[in-house]
Structure formats: structure tokens, C-alpha cells
mmCIF file with all atom_site columns, N, CA and C in Angstrom:
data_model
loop_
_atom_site.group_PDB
_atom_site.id
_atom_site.type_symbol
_atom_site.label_atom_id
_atom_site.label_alt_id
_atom_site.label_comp_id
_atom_site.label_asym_id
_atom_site.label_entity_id
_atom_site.label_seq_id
_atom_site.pdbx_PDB_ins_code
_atom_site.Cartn_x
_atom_site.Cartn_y
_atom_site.Cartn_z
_atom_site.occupancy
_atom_site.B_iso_or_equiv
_atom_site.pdbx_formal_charge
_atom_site.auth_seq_id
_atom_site.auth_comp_id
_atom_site.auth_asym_id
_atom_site.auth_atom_id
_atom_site.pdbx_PDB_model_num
ATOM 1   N N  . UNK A 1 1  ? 1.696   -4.117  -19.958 1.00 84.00 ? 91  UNK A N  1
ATOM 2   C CA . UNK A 1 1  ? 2.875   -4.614  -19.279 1.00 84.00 ? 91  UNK A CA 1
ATOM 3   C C  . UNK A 1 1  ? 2.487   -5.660  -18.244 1.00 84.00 ? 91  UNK A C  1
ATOM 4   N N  . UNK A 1 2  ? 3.503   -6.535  -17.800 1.00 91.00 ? 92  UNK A N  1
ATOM 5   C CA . UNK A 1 2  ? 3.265   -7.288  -16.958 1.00 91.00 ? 92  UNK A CA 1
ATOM 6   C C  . UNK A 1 2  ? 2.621   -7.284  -15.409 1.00 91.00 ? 92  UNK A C  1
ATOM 7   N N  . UNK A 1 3  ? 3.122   -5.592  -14.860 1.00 91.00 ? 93  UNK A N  1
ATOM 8   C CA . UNK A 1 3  ? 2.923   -5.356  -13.535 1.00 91.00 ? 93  UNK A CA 1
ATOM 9   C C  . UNK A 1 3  ? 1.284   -4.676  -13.970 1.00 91.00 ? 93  UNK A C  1
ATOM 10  N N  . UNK A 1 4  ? 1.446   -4.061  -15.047 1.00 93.00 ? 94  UNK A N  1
ATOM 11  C CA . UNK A 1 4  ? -0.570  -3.868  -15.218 1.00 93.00 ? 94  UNK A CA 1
ATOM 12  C C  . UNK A 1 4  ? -1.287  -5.079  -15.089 1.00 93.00 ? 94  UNK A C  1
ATOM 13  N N  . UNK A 1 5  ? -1.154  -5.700  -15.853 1.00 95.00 ? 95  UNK A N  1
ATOM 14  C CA . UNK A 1 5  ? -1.727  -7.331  -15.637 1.00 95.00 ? 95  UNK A CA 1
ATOM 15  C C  . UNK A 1 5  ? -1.772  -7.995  -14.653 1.00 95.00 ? 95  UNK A C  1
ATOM 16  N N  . UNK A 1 6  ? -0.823  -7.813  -13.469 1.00 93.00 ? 96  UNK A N  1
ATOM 17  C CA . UNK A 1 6  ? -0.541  -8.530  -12.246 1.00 93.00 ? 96  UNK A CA 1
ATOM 18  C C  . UNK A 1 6  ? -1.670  -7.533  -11.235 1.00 93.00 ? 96  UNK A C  1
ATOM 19  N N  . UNK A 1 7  ? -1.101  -5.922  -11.494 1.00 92.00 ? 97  UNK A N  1
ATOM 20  C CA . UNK A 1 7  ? -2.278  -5.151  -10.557 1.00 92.00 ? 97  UNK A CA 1
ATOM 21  C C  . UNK A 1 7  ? -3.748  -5.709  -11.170 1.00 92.00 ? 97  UNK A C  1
ATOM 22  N N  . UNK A 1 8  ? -4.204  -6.051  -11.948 1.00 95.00 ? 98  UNK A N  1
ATOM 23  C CA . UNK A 1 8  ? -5.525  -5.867  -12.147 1.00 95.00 ? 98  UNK A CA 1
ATOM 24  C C  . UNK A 1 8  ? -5.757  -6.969  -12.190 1.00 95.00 ? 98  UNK A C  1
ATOM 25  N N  . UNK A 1 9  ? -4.957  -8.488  -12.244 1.00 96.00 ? 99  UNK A N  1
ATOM 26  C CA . UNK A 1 9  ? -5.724  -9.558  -12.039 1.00 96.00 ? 99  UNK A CA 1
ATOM 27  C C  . UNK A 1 9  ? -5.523  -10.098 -10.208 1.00 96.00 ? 99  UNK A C  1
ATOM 28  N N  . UNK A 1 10 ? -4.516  -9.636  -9.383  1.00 93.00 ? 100 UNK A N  1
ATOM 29  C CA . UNK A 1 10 ? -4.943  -9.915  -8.095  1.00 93.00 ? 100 UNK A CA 1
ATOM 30  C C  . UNK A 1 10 ? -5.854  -8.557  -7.668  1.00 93.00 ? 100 UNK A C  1
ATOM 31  N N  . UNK A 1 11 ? -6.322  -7.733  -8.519  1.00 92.00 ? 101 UNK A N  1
ATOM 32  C CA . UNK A 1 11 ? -7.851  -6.760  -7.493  1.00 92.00 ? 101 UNK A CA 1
ATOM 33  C C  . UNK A 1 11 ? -8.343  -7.221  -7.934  1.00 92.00 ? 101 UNK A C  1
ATOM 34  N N  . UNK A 1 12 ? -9.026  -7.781  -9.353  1.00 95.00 ? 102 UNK A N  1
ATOM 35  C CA . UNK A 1 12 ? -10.215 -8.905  -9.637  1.00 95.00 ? 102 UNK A CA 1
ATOM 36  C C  . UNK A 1 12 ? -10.088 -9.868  -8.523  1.00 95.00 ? 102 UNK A C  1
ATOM 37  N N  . UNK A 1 13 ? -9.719  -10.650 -7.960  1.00 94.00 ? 103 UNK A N  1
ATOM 38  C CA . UNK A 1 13 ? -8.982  -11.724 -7.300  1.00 94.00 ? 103 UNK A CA 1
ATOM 39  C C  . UNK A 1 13 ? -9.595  -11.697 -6.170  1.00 94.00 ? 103 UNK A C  1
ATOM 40  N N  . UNK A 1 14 ? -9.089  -9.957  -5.337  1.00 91.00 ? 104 UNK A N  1
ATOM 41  C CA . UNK A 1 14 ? -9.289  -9.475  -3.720  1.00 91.00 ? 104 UNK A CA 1
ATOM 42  C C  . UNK A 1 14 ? -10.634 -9.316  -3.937  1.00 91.00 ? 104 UNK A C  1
ATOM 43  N N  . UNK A 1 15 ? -11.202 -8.826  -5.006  1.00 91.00 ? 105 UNK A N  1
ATOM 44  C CA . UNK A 1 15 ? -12.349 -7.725  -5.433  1.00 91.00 ? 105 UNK A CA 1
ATOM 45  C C  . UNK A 1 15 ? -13.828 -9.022  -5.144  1.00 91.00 ? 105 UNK A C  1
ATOM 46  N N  . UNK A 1 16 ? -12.993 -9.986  -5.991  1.00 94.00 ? 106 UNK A N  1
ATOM 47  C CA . UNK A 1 16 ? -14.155 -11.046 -6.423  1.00 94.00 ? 106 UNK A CA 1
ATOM 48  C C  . UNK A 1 16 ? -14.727 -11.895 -4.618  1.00 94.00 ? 106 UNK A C  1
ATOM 49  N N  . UNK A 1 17 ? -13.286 -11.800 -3.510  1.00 91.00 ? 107 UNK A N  1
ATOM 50  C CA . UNK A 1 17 ? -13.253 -12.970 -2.441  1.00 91.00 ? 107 UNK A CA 1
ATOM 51  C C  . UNK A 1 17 ? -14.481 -11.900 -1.874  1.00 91.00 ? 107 UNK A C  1
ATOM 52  N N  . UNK A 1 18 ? -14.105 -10.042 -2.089  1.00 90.00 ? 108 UNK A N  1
ATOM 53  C CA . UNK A 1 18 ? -15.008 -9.196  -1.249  1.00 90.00 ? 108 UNK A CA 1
ATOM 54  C C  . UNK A 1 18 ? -16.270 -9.149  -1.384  1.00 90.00 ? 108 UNK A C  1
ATOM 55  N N  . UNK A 1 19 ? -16.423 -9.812  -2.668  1.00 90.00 ? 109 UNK A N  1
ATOM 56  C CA . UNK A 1 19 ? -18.337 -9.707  -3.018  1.00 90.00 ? 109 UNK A CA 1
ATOM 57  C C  . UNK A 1 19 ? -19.046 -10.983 -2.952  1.00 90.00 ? 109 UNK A C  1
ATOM 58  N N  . UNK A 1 20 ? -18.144 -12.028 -2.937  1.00 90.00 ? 110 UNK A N  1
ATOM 59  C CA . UNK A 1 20 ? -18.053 -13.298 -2.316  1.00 90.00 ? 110 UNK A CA 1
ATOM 60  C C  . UNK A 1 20 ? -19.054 -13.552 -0.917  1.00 90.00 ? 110 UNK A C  1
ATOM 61  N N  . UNK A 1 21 ? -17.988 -12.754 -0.356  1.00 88.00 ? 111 UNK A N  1
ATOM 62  C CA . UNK A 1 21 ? -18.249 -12.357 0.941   1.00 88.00 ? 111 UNK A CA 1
ATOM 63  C C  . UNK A 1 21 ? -19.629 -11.347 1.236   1.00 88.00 ? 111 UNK A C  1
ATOM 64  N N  . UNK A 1 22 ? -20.206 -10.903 0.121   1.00 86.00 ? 112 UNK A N  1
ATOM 65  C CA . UNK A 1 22 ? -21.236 -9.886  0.454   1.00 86.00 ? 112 UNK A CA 1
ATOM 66  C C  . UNK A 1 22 ? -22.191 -10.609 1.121   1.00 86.00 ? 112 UNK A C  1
ATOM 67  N N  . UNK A 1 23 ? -23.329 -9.818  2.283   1.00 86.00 ? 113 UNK A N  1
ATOM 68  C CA . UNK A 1 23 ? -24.478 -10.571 3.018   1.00 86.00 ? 113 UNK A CA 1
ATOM 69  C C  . UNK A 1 23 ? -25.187 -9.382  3.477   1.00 86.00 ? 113 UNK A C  1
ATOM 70  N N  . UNK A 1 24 ? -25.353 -8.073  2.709   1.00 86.00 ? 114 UNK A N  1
ATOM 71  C CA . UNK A 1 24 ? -26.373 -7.926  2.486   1.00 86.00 ? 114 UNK A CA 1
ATOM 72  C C  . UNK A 1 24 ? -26.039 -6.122  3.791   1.00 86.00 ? 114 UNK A C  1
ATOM 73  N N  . UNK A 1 25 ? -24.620 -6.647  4.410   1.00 90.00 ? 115 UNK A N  1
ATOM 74  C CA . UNK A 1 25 ? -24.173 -5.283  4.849   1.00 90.00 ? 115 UNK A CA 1
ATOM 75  C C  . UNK A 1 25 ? -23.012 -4.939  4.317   1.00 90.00 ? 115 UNK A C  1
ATOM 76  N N  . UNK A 1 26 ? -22.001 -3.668  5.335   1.00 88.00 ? 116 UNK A N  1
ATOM 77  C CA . UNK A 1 26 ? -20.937 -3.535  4.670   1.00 88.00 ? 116 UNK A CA 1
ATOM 78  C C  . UNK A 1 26 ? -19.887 -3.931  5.111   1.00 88.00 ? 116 UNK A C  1
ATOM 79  N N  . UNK A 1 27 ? -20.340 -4.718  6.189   1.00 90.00 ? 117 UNK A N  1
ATOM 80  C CA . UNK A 1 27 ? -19.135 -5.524  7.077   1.00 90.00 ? 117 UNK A CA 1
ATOM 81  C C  . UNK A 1 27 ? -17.955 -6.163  6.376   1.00 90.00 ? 117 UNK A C  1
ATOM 82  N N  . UNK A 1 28 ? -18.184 -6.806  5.267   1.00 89.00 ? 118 UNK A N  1
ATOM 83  C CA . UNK A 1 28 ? -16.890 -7.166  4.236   1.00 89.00 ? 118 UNK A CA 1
ATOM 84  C C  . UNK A 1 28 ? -16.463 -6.634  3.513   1.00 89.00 ? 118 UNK A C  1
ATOM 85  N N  . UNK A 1 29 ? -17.541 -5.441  3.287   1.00 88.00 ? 119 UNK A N  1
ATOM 86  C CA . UNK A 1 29 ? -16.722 -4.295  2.286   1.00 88.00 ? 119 UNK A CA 1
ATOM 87  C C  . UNK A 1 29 ? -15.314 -3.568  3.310   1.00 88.00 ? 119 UNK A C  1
ATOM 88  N N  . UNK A 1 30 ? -15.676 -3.255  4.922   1.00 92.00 ? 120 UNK A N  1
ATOM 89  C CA . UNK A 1 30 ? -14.902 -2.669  5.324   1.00 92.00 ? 120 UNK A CA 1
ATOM 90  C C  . UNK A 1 30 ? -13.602 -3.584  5.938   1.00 92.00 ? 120 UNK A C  1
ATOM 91  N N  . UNK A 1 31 ? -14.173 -4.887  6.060   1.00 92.00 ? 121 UNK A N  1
ATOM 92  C CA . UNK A 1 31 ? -13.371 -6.029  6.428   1.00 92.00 ? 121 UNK A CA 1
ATOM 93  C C  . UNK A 1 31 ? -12.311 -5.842  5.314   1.00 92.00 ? 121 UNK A C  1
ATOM 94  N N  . UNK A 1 32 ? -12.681 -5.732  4.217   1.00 89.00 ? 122 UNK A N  1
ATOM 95  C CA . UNK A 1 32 ? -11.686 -5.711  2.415   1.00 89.00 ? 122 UNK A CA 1
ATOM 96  C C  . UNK A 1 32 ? -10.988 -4.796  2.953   1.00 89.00 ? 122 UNK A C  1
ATOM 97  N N  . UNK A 1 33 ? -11.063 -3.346  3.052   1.00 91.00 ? 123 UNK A N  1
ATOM 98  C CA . UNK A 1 33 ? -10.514 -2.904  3.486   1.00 91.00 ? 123 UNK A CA 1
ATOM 99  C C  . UNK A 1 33 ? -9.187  -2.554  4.399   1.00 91.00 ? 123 UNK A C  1
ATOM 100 N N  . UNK A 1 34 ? -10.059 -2.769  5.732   1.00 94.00 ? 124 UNK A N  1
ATOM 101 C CA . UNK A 1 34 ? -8.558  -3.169  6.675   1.00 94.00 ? 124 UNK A CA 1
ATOM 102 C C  . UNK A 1 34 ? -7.709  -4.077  5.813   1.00 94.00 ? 124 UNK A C  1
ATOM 103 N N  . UNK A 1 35 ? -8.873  -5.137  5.621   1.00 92.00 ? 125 UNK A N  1
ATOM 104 C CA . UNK A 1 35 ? -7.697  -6.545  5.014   1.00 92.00 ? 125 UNK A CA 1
ATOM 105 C C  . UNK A 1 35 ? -5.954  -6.180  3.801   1.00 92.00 ? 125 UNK A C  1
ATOM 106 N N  . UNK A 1 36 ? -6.620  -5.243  3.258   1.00 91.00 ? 126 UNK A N  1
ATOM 107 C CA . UNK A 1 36 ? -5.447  -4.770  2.121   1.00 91.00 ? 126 UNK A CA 1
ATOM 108 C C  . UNK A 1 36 ? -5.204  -3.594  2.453   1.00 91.00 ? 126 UNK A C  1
ATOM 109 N N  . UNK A 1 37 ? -5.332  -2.524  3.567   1.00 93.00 ? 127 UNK A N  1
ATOM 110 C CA . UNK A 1 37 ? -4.717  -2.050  4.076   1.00 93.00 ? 127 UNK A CA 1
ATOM 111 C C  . UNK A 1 37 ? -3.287  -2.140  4.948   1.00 93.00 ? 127 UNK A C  1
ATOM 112 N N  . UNK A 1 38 ? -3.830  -3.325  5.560   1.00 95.00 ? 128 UNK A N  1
ATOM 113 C CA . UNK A 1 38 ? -2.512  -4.069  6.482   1.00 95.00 ? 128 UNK A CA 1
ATOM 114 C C  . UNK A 1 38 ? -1.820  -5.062  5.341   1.00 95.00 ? 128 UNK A C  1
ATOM 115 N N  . UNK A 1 39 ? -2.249  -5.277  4.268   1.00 92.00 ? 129 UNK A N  1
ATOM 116 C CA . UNK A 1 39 ? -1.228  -6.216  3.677   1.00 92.00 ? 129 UNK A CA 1
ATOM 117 C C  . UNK A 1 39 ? -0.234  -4.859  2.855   1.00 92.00 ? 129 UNK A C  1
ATOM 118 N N  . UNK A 1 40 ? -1.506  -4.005  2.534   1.00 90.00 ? 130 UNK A N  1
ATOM 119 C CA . UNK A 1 40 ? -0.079  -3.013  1.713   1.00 90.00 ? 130 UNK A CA 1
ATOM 120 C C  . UNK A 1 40 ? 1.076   -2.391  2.855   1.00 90.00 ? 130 UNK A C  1
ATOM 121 N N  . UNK A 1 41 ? 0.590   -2.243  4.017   1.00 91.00 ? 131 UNK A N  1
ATOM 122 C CA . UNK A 1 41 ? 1.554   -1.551  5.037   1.00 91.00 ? 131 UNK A CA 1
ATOM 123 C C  . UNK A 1 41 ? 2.770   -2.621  5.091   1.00 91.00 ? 131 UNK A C  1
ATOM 124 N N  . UNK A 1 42 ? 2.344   -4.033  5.623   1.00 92.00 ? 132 UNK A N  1
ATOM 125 C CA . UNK A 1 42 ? 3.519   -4.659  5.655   1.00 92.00 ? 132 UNK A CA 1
ATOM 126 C C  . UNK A 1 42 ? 4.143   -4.931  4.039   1.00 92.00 ? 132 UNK A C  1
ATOM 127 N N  . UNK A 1 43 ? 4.143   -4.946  2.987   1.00 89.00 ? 133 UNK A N  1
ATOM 128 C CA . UNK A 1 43 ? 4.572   -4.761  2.043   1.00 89.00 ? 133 UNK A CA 1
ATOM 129 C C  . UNK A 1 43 ? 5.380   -3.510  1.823   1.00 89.00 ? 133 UNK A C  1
ATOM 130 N N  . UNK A 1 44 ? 5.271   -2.224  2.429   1.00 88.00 ? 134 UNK A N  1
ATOM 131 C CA . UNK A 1 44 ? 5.961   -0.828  2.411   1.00 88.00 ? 134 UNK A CA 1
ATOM 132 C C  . UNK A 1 44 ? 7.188   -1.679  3.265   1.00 88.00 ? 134 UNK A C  1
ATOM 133 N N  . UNK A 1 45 ? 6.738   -2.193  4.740   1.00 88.00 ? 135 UNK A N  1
ATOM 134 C CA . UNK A 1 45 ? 7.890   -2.756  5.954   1.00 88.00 ? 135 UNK A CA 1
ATOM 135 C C  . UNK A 1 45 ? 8.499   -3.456  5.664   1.00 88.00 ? 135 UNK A C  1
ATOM 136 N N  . UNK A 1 46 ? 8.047   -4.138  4.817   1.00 88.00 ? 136 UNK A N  1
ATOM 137 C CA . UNK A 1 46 ? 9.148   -5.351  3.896   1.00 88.00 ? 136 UNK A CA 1
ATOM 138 C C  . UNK A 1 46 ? 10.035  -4.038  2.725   1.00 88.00 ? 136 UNK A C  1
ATOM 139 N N  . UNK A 1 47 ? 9.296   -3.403  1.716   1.00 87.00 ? 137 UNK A N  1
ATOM 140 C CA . UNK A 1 47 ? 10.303  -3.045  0.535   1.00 87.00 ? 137 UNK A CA 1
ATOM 141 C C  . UNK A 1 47 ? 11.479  -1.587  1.583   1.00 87.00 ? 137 UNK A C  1
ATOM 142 N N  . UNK A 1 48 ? 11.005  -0.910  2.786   1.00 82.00 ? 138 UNK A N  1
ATOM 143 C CA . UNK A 1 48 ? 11.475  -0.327  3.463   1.00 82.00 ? 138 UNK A CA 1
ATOM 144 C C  . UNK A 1 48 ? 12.354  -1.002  4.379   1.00 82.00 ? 138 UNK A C  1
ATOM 145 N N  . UNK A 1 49 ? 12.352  -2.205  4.778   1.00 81.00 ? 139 UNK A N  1
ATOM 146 C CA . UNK A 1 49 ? 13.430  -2.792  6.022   1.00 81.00 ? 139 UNK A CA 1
ATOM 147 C C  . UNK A 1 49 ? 12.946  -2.522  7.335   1.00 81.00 ? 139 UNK A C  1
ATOM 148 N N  . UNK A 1 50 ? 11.618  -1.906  7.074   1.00 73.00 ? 140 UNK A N  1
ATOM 149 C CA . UNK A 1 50 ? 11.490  -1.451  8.478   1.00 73.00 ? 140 UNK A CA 1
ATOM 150 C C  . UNK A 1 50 ? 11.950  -0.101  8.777   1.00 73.00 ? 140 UNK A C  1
ATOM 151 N N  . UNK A 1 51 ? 12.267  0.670   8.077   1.00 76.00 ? 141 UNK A N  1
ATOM 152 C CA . UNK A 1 51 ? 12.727  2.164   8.442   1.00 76.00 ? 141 UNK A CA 1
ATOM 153 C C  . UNK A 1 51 ? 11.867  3.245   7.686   1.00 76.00 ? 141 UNK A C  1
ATOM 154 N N  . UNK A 1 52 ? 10.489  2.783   8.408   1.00 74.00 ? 142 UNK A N  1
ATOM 155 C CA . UNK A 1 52 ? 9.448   4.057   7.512   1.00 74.00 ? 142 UNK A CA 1
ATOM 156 C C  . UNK A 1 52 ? 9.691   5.549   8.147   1.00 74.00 ? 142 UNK A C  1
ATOM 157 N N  . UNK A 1 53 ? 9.381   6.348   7.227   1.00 75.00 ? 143 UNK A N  1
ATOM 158 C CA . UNK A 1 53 ? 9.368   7.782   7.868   1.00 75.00 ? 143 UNK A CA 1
ATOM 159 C C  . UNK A 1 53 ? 10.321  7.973   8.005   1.00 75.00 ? 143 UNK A C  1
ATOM 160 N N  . UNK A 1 54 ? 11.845  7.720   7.399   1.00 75.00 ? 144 UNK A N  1
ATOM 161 C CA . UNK A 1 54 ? 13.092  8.220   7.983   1.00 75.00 ? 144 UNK A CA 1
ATOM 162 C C  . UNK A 1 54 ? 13.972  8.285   6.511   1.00 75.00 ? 144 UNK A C  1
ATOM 163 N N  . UNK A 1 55 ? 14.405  9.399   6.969   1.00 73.00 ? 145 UNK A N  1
ATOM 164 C CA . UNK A 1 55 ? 15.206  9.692   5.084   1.00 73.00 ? 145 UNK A CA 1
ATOM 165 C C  . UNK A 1 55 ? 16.374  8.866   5.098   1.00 73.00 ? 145 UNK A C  1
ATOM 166 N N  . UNK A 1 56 ? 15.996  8.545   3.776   1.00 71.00 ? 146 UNK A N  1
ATOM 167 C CA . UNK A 1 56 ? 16.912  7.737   3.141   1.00 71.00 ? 146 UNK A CA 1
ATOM 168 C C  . UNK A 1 56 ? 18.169  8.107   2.706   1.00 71.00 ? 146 UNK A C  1
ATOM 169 N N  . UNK A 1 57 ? 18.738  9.640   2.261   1.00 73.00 ? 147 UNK A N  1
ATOM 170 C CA . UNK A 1 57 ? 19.900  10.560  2.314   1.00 73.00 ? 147 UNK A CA 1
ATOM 171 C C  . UNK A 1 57 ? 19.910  11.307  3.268   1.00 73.00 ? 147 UNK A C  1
ATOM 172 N N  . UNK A 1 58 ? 21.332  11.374  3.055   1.00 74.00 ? 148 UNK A N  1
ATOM 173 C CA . UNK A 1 58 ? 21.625  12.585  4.030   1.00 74.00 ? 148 UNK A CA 1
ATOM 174 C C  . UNK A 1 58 ? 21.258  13.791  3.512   1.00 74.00 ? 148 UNK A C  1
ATOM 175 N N  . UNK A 1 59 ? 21.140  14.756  4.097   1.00 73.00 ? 149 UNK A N  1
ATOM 176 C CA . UNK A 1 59 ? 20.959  16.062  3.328   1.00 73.00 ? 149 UNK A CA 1
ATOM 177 C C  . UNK A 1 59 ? 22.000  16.422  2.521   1.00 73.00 ? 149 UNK A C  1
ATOM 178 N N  . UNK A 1 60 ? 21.584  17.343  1.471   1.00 72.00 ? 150 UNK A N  1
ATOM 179 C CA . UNK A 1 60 ? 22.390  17.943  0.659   1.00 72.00 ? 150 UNK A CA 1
ATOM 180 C C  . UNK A 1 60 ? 22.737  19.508  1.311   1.00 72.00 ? 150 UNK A C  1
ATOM 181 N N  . UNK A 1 61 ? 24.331  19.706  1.082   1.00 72.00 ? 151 UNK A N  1
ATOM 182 C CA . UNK A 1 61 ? 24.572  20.733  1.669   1.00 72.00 ? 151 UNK A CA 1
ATOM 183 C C  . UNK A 1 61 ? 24.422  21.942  0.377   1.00 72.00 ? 151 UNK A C  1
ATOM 184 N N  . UNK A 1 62 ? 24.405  23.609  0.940   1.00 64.00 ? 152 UNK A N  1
ATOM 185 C CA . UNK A 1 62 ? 24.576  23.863  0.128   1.00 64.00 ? 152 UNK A CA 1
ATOM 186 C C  . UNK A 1 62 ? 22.719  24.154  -0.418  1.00 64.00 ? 152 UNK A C  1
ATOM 187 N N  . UNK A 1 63 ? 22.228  23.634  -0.246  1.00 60.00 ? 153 UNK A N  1
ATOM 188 C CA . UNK A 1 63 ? 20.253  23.739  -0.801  1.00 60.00 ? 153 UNK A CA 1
ATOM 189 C C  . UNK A 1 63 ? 20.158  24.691  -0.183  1.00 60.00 ? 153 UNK A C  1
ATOM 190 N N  . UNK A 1 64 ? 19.004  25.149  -1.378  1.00 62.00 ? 154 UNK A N  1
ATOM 191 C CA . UNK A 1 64 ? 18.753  26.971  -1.650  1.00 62.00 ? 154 UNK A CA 1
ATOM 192 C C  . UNK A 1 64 ? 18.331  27.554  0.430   1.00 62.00 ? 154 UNK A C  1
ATOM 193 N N  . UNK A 1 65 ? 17.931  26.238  0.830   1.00 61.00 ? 155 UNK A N  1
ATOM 194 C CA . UNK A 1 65 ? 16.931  26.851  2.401   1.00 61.00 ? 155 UNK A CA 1
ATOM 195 C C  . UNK A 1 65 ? 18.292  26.507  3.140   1.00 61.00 ? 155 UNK A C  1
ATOM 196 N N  . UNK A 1 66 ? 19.416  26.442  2.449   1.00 53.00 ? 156 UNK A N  1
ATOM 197 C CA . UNK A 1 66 ? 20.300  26.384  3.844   1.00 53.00 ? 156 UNK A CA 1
ATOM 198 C C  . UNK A 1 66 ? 20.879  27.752  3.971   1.00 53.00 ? 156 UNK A C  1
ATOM 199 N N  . UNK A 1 67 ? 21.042  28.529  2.436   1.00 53.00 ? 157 UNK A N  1
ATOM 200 C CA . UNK A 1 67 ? 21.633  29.724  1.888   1.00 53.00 ? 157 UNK A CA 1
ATOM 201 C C  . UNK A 1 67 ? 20.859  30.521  3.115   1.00 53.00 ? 157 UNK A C  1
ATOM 202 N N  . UNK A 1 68 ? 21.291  31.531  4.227   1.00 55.00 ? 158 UNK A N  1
ATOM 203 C CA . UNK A 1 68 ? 21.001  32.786  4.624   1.00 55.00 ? 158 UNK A CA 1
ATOM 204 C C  . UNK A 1 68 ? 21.697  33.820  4.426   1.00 55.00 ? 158 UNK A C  1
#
């Protein structure tokens, strides 16, 4: 599929700039890291609006843990 093809040719992509970058420590391995760490977070803040951690429905009434 298309989104397989897209995941695996931008991590070849990130993968290739990170070994690029190799010099012999792991300073760019962990640099890679942060680096697509913070791009996937703001990517969640973008497909979220900015409202992480906060439910998206209301509760359902009526669910088995409301029954006492």
C-alpha cells in the first residue's frame, strides 16, 4: 500500500541523514532520536488540535462500572 511505501521510504530517508551523520559516537544516533521524537509529538498536536490526554467522548451512561 501506499502509506507502507511512504513509512519505509521516509525511515530509509531519516535512517540514511542518521548514519550520514555517524563520527564514530552515539551523539547522532541519540540526536535521531530526540529529532523524530519531537517531530512525531508535534504531528499527534497537529492530528489532535492540541487536546492531548483529554477524551474525546463523553462518557457512556449506563457502562457495566457505573452499574452498583
Amino acid at each position: 500500500s501506499i502509506l507502507g511505501f511512504m513509512q519505509t521510504f521516509l525511515g530509509a530517508l531519516i535512517g540514511a541523514a542518521i548514519g550520514q551523520a555517524y563520527n564514530g559516537t552515539v551523539t547522532p544516533l541519540a540526536a535521531g532520536f530526540c529529532s523524530v521524537s519531537v517531530a512525531a509529538l508535534l504531528m499527534i498536536l497537529i492530528a489532535e488540535r492540541g487536546r492531548m490526554f483529554q477524551p474525546h467522548n463523553p462518557p457512556v451512561s449506563g457502562h457495566v462500572t457505573d452499574l452498583h
